[in-house]
Short mmCIF file of C-alpha atoms in Angstrom, two decimals:
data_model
loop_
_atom_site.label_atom_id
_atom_site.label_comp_id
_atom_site.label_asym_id
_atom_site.label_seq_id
_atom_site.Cartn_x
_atom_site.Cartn_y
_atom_site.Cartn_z
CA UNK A 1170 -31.78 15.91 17.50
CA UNK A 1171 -28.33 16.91 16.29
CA UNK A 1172 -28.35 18.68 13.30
CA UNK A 1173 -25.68 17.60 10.81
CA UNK A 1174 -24.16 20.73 9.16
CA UNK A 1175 -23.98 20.47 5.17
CA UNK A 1176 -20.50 21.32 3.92
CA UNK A 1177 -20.17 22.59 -0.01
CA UNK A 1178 -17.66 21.35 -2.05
CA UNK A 1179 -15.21 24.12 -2.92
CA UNK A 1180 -15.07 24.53 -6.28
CA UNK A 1181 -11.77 23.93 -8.29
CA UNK A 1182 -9.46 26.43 -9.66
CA UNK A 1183 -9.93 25.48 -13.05
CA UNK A 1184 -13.63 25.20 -12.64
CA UNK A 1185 -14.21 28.75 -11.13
CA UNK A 1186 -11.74 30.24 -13.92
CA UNK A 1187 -13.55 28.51 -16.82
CA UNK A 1188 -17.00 30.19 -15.24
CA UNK A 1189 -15.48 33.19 -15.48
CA UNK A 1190 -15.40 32.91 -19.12
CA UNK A 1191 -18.66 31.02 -19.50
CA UNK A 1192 -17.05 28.06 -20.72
CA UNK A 1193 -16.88 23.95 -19.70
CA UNK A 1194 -13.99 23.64 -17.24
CA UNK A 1195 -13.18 20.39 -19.42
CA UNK A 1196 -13.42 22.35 -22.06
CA UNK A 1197 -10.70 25.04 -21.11
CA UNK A 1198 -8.65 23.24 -19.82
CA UNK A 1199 -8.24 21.48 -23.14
CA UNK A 1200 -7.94 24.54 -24.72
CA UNK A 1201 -5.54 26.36 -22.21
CA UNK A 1202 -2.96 23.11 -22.60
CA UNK A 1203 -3.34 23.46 -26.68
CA UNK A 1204 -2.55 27.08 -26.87
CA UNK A 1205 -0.58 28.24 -24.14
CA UNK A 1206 1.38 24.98 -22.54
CA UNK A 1207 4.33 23.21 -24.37
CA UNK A 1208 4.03 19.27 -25.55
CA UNK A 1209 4.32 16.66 -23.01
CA UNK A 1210 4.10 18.96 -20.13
CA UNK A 1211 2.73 17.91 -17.00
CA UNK A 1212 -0.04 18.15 -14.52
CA UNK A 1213 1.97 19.89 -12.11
CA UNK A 1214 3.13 22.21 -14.50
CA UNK A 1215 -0.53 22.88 -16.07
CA UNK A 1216 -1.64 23.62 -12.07
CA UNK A 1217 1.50 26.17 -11.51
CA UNK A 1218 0.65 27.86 -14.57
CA UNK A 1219 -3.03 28.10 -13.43
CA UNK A 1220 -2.36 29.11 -10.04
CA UNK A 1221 0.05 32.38 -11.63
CA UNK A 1222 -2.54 33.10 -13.96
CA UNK A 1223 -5.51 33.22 -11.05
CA UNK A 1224 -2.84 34.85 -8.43
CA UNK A 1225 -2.21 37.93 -11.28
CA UNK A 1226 -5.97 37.64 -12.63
CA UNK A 1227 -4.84 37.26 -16.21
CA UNK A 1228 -6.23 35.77 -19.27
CA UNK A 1229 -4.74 32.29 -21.31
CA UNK A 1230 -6.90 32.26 -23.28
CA UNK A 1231 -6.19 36.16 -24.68
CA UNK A 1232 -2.51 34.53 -24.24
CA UNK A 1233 -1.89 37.27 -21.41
CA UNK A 1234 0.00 34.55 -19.96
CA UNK A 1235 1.81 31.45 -21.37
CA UNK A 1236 4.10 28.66 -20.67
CA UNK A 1237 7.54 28.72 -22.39
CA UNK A 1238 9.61 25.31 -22.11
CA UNK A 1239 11.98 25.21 -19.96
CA UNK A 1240 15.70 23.42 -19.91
CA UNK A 1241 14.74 20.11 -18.69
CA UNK A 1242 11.37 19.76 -19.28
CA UNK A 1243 10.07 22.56 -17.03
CA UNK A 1244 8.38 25.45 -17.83
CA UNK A 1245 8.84 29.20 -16.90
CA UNK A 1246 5.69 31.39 -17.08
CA UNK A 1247 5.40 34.22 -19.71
CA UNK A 1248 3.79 37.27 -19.52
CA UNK A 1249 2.90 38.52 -22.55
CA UNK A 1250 2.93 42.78 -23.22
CA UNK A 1251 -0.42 42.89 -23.17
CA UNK A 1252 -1.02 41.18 -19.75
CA UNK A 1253 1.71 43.25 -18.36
CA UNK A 1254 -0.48 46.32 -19.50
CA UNK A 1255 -3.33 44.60 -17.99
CA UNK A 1256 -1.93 44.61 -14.71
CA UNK A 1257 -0.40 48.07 -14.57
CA UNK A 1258 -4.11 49.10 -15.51
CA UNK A 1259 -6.10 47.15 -13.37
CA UNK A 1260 -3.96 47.80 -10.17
CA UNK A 1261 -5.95 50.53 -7.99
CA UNK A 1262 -3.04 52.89 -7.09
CA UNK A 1263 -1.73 53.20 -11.06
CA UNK A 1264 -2.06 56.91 -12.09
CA UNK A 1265 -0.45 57.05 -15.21
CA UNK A 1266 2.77 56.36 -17.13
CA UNK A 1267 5.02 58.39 -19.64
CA UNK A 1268 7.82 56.90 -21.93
CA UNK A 1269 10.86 59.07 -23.19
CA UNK A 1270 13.45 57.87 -26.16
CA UNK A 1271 17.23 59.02 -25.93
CA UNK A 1272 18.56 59.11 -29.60
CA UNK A 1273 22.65 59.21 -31.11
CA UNK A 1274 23.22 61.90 -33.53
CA UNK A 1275 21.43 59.88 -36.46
CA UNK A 1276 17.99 60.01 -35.08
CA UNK A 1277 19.01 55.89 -33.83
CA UNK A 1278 17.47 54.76 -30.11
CA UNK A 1279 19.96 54.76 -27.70
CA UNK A 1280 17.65 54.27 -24.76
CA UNK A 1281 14.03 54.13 -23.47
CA UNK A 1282 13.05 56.24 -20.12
CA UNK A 1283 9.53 55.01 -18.76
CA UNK A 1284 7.93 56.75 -15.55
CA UNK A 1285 5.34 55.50 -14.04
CA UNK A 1286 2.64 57.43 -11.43
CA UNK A 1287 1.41 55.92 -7.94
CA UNK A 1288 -1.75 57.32 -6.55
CA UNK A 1289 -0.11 56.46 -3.18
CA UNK A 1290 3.14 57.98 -4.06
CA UNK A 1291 5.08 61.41 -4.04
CA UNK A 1292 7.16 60.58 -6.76
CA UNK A 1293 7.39 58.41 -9.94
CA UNK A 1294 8.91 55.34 -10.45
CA UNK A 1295 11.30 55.70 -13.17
CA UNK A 1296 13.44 52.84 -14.89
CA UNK A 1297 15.80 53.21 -18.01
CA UNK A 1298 16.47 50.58 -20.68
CA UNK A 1299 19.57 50.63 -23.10
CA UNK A 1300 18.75 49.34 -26.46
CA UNK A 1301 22.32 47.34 -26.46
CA UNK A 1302 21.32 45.68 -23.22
CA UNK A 1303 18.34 44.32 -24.77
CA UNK A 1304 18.43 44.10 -28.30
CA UNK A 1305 18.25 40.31 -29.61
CA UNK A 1306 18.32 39.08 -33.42
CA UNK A 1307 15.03 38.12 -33.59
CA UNK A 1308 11.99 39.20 -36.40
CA UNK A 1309 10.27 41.26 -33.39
CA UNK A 1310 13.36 43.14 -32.63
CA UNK A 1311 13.42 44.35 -36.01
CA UNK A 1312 10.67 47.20 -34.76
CA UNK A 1313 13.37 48.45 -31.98
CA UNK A 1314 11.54 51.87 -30.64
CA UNK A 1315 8.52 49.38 -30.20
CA UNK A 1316 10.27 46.42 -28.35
CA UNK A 1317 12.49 48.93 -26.32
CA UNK A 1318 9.67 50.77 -25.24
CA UNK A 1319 7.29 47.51 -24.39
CA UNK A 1320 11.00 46.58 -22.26
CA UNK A 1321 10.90 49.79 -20.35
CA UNK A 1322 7.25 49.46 -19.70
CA UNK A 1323 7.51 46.02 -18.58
CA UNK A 1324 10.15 46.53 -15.93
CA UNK A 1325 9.13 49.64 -14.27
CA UNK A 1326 5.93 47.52 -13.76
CA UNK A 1327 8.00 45.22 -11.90
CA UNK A 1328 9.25 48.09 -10.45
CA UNK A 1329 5.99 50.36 -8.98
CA UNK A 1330 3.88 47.09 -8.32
CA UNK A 1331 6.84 44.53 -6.77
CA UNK A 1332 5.16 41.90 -9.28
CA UNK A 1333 7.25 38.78 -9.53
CA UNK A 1334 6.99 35.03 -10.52
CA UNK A 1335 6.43 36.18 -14.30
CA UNK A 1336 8.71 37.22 -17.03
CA UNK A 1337 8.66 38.54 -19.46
CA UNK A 1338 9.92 36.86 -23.19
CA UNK A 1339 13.16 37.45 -23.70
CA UNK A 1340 13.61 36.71 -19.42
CA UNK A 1341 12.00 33.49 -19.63
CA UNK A 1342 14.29 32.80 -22.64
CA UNK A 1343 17.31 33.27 -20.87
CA UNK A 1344 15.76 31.75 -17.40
CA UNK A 1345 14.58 28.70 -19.65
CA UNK A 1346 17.99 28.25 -20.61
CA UNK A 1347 19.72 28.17 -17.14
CA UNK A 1348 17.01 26.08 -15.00
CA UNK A 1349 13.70 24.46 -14.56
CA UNK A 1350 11.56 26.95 -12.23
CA UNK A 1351 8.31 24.60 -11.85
CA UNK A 1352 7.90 22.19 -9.12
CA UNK A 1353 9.81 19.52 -8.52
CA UNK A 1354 7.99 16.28 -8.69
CA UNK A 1355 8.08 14.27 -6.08
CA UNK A 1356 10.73 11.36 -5.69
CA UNK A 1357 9.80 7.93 -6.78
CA UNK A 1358 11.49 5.19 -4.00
CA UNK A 1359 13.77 3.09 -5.68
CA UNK A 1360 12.64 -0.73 -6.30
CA UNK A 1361 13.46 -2.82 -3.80
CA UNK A 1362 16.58 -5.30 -4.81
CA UNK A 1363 15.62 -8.41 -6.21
CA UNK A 1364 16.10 -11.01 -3.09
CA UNK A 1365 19.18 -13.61 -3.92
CA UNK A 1366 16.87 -16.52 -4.02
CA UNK A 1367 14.81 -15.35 -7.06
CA UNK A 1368 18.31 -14.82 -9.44
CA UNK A 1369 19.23 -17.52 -11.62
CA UNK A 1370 21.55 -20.07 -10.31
CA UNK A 1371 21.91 -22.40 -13.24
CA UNK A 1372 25.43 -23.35 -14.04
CA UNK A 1373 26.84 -22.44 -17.63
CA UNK A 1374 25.65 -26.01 -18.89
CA UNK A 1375 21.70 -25.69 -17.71
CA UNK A 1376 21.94 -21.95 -19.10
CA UNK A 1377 23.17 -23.10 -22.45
CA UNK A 1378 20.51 -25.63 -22.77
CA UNK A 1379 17.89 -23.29 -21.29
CA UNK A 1380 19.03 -19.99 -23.48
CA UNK A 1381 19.82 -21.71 -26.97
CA UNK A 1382 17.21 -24.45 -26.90
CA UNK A 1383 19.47 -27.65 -26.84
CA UNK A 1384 22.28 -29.18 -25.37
CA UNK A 1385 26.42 -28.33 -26.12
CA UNK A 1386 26.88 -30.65 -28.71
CA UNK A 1387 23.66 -29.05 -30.15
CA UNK A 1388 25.32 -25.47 -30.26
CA UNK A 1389 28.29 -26.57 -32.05
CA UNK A 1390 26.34 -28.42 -34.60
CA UNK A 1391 24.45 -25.47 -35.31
CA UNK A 1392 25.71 -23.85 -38.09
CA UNK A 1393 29.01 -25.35 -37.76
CA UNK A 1394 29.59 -24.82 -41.67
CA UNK A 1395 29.46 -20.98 -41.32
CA UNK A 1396 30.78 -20.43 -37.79
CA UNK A 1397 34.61 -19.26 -39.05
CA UNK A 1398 32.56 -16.82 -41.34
CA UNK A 1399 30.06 -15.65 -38.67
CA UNK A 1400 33.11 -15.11 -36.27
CA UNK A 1401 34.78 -12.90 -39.32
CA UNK A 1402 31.86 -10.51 -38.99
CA UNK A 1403 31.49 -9.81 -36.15
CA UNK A 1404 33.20 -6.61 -35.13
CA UNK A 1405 36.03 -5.39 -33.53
CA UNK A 1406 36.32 -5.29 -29.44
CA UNK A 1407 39.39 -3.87 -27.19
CA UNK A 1408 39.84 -7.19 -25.07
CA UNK A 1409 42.33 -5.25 -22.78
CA UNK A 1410 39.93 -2.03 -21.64
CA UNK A 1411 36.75 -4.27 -22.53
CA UNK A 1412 35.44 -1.37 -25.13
CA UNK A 1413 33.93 -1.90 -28.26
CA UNK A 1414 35.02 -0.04 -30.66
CA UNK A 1415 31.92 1.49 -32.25
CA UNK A 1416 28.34 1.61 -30.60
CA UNK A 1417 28.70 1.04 -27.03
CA UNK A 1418 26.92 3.24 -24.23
CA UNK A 1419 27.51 4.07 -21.21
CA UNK A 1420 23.90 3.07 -20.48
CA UNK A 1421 24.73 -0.62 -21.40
CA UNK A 1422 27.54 -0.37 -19.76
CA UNK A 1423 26.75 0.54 -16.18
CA UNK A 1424 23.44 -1.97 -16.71
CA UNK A 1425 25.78 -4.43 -17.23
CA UNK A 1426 28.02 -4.03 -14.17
CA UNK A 1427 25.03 -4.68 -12.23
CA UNK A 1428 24.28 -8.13 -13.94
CA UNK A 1429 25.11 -11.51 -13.10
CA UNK A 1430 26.85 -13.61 -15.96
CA UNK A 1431 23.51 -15.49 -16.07
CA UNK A 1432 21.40 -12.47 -16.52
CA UNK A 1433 23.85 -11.44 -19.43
CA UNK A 1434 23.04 -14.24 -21.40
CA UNK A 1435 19.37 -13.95 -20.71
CA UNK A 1436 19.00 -10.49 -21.81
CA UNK A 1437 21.23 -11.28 -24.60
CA UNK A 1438 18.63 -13.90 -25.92
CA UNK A 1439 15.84 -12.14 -25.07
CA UNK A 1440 17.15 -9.22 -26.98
CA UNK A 1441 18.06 -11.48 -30.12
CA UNK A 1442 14.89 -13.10 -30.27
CA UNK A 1443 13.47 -9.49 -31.54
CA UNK A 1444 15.77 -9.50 -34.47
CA UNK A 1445 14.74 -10.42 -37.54
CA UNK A 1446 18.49 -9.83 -40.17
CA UNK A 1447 21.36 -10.63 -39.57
CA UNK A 1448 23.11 -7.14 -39.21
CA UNK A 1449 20.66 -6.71 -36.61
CA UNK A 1450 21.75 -9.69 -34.08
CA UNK A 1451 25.61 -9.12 -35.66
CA UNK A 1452 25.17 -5.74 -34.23
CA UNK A 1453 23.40 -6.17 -30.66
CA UNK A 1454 26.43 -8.74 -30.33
CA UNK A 1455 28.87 -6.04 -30.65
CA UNK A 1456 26.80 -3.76 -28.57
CA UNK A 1457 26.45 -6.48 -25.36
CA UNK A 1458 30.46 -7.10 -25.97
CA UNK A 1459 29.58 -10.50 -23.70
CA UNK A 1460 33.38 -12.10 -24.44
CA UNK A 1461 34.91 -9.11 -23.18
CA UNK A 1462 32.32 -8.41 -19.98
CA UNK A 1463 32.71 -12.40 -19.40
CA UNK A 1464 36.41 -13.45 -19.45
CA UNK A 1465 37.23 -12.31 -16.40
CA UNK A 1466 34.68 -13.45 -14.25
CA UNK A 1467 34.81 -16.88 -12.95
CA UNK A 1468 33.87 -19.98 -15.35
CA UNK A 1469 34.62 -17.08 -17.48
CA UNK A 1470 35.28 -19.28 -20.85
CA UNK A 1471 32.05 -21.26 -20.34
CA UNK A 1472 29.84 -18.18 -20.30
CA UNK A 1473 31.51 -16.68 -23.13
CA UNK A 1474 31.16 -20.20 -25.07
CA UNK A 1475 27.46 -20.01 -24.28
CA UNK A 1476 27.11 -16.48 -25.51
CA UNK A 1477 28.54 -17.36 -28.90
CA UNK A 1478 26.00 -20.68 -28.83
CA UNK A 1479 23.43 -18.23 -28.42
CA UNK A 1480 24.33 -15.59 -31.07
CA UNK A 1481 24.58 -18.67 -33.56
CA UNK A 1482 21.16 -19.64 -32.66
CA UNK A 1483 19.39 -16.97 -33.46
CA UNK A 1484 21.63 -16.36 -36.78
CA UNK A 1485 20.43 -20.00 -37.62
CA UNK A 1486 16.99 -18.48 -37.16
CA UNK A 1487 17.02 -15.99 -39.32
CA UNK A 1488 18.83 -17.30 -42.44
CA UNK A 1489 16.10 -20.21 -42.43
CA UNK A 1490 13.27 -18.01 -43.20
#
């Protein structure tokens, strides 16, 4: 009889990091991502935070570690003095550290000398910091001998241990600024092209019946007695360059160059039907620019005819209520 060899699950990082603190994994991780992470971050980024925080054994929820936002939605991973003291300490070859200030003639910090001791070295590992390197106009910098000092610390740390991966504030400030250091997500494949078959094919007569609800005659009944006025307010276009001349994006506009004439006028409906004033469908109007997108495309007068049909519709619409 074979015997069939039991395998245990392997517990998950977050799970064997919320034991270690006696706590529901649920439960820390809820806390951990309303603490320490920024707002709409990610899964991904929650998980690289994690795995720094495991690799370099230090606490979130003591804020030892902590996820600054990053340009572009990323996040860069901040080590906070405390966990940087934490690590110096707890790594089995420290032996001790000294700090020395260098002051100007008025007693002022110039710089901060920090040495630190290797059991498994013959000398120390010394690294100066220049309060004019570092200095920044922020409330914490205010207490200079204390934030040049925690700077010194900090990178002779980096320094005697070869930590890296982590930063520390005013690094992951500057980092922040300049790139995204989390993982990229992966790609989504585009959308497959919409096959020719399933595009609209209606002429500009079944489109203006379809899109404004009646036939041509119908259109230029509608609202006939207003139409000069309607045309007045509508606002100002560049017919030679095809720009409007407020409100138009370069969004719409490379949309746009992808559409059919036919699919102009549908979105153009569609997009009216959500308006409930006036100002609201006079202004969508000027942003889709339809009689200067249209006129040079072929049957370019009908479509622009049925765009105009279809802006009176829905103006129709909403002065009846």
């Amino acid at each position: 009889m074979n015997a069939v060899a039991k395998v245990e699950a392997k517990p998950s990082l977050i799970a064997m990091m919320a034991a270690q603190r006696n706590m529901d994994p649920e439960q820390f991780a809820k806390t951990v991502r309303a603490t320490v992470m920024p707002a709409n971050h990610t899964n991904e980024q929650f998980a690289a935070l994690m795995l720094v925080a495991s690799k370099y054994d230090l606490d979130p929820i003591l804020k030892e570690i902590y996820a600054f936002p990053a340009k572009g939605g990323g996040i860069v991973p901040i080590v906070s003095i405390d966990g940087w003291l934490n690590l110096m300490n707890s790594h089995p070859s420290f032996d001790g550290l000294e700090t020395e200030f260098t002051d100007d003639d008025q007693g002022n910090p110039i710089s901060c000398t920090c040495r630190i001791y290797r059991k498994d070295r013959s000398k120390p590992i010394i690294v100066t910091e220049y309060l004019a390197e570092c200095i920044r106009q922020t409330e914490p910098w205010k207490m200079k001998r204390r934030m040049l000092r925690h700077k010194a610390v900090i990178q002779c740390n980096r320094y005697a241990f070869g930590f890296s991966g982590i930063y520390d504030e005013d690094e992951g400030e500057k980092i922040a600024e300049m790139r995204d250091v989390t993982p990229m997500a992966r790609p989504v494949p585009p959308k497959p092209p919409v096959p020719p078959s399933a595009r609209q094919t209606s002429g500009p007569a079944e489109i203006l019946e379809n899109a404004s609800g009646g036939t041509t005659e119908a259109i230029a009944e509608a609202d006939a007695d207003t139409a000069d006025v309607i045309d007045d307010e509508i606002p100002e276009f560049d017919r030679e360059t095809g720009e409007v001349v407020e409100g138009e994006t370069e969004a719409v506009e490379s949309e746009a160059e992808e559409l059919t004439p036919s699919d102009m006028l549908t979105l153009l409906d569609d997009a009216m039907g959500t308006k409930t004033t006036e100002t609201d469908i006079l202004g969508l109007w000027n942003e889709h620019d339809l009689p200067a997108r249209l006129a040079h495309v072929e049957k370019g007068e009908e479509f622009v005819a049925i765009s105009m049909g279809i802006r009176n519709k829905h103006l129709k619409r909403v002065r009846a209520k």
